[in-house]
Amino acid sequence: MNKIKYILLFIIPILIVILATFFASSNPDGLEWVAEKLGFLHFGKESFSILGNYSLINGIIGIFTTAAILIGVGFLLNLTNKKKKG
Amino acid sequence: MHLPDGFTDPKISAGLAGAAATVLGICIVKVKQLLSKKVPKLVEAMETGVGNITNSTKSFISANTSKIFLAGFVGALIFACQMFNFPINDGTSGHLLGGVLAATLLGPYLGIITMSVILIVQSLFFADGGFLVLGVNIFNMALVGCGLGYLIFFLLNKYLPFKKLNFGIAIFIASWSSVVLASAFCAIEVGLSGKANLQDTLYAMVSVHSIIGFFEAIITLILVYMLKLLKIDFGAKNE
């Protein structure tokens, strides 16, 4: 029961990503806006990235990558615990 | 408030990366202990957040795995919410940081790790926050936003005199202050790097983020109560 529940839960972030790709504001965020106003925006450098922009597919990839890393790290920590005991 | 590369001095970036790494190390040790040991109730309540009430050893074992899955879910949820920029006055926008959300659902240690993983994915995959200033961003949004935010939440939840209302009020105030504090740290780092006047940056950042903070507080409250309504057993039940 619980496992199905956790999988179904992921509908919520996926829905939020779908809504975000349609309705998110493209205005600069707080920091960028301040940087523009106070004239230090030009110091910012473009850095490399694997996927680039936040599109619908990229957002969903991002969600599952984050979840996978966290669950992976969690089980790794749990696993090393058990080894120590035995 | 994800800093791009170039806004901060390399010295500050390196120093804060060191601080972030140290605290993350402590968090990993603490989470490992939490996953392996049955801690006394009082310490547990302090360390694991409000959701986790376990009594028997049996339920504790399944609580471990549920906690891990819950961390994955909360990470995904906050990642999604951070994509959703809502417009604010004067051509700017804001989005949820989720520090206090992560801390109340997962406890501060797992919360800080969750926030850091989100920031790492954002930086590597989307260049949202530069890779060289990853340590600074983790310091601002995970350590300050989540860690300090949880401390404020914990103290208010314990000492406010409103009984049943304490929880909601504590979440509201803590999430607002977590955003404002994180933005203040961000401004100080930029100011100390000599890229802009410290006082002007601090004033501008704090005033914009005190508006964004209200949205943060409202969204955090909605999400926490929504998850409560969905009866997500934060590791309390057996499978």
XYZ file of N, CA and C in Angstrom, chain B residues 114 168 194:
9
model
N 18.764 17.419 1.758
C 17.798 17.501 0.652
C 17.952 18.801 -0.120
N 1.297 26.325 13.171
C 1.090 27.119 11.963
C 1.806 28.458 12.021
N 32.934 43.277 -3.036
C 33.258 44.537 -3.683
C 32.590 44.728 -5.038
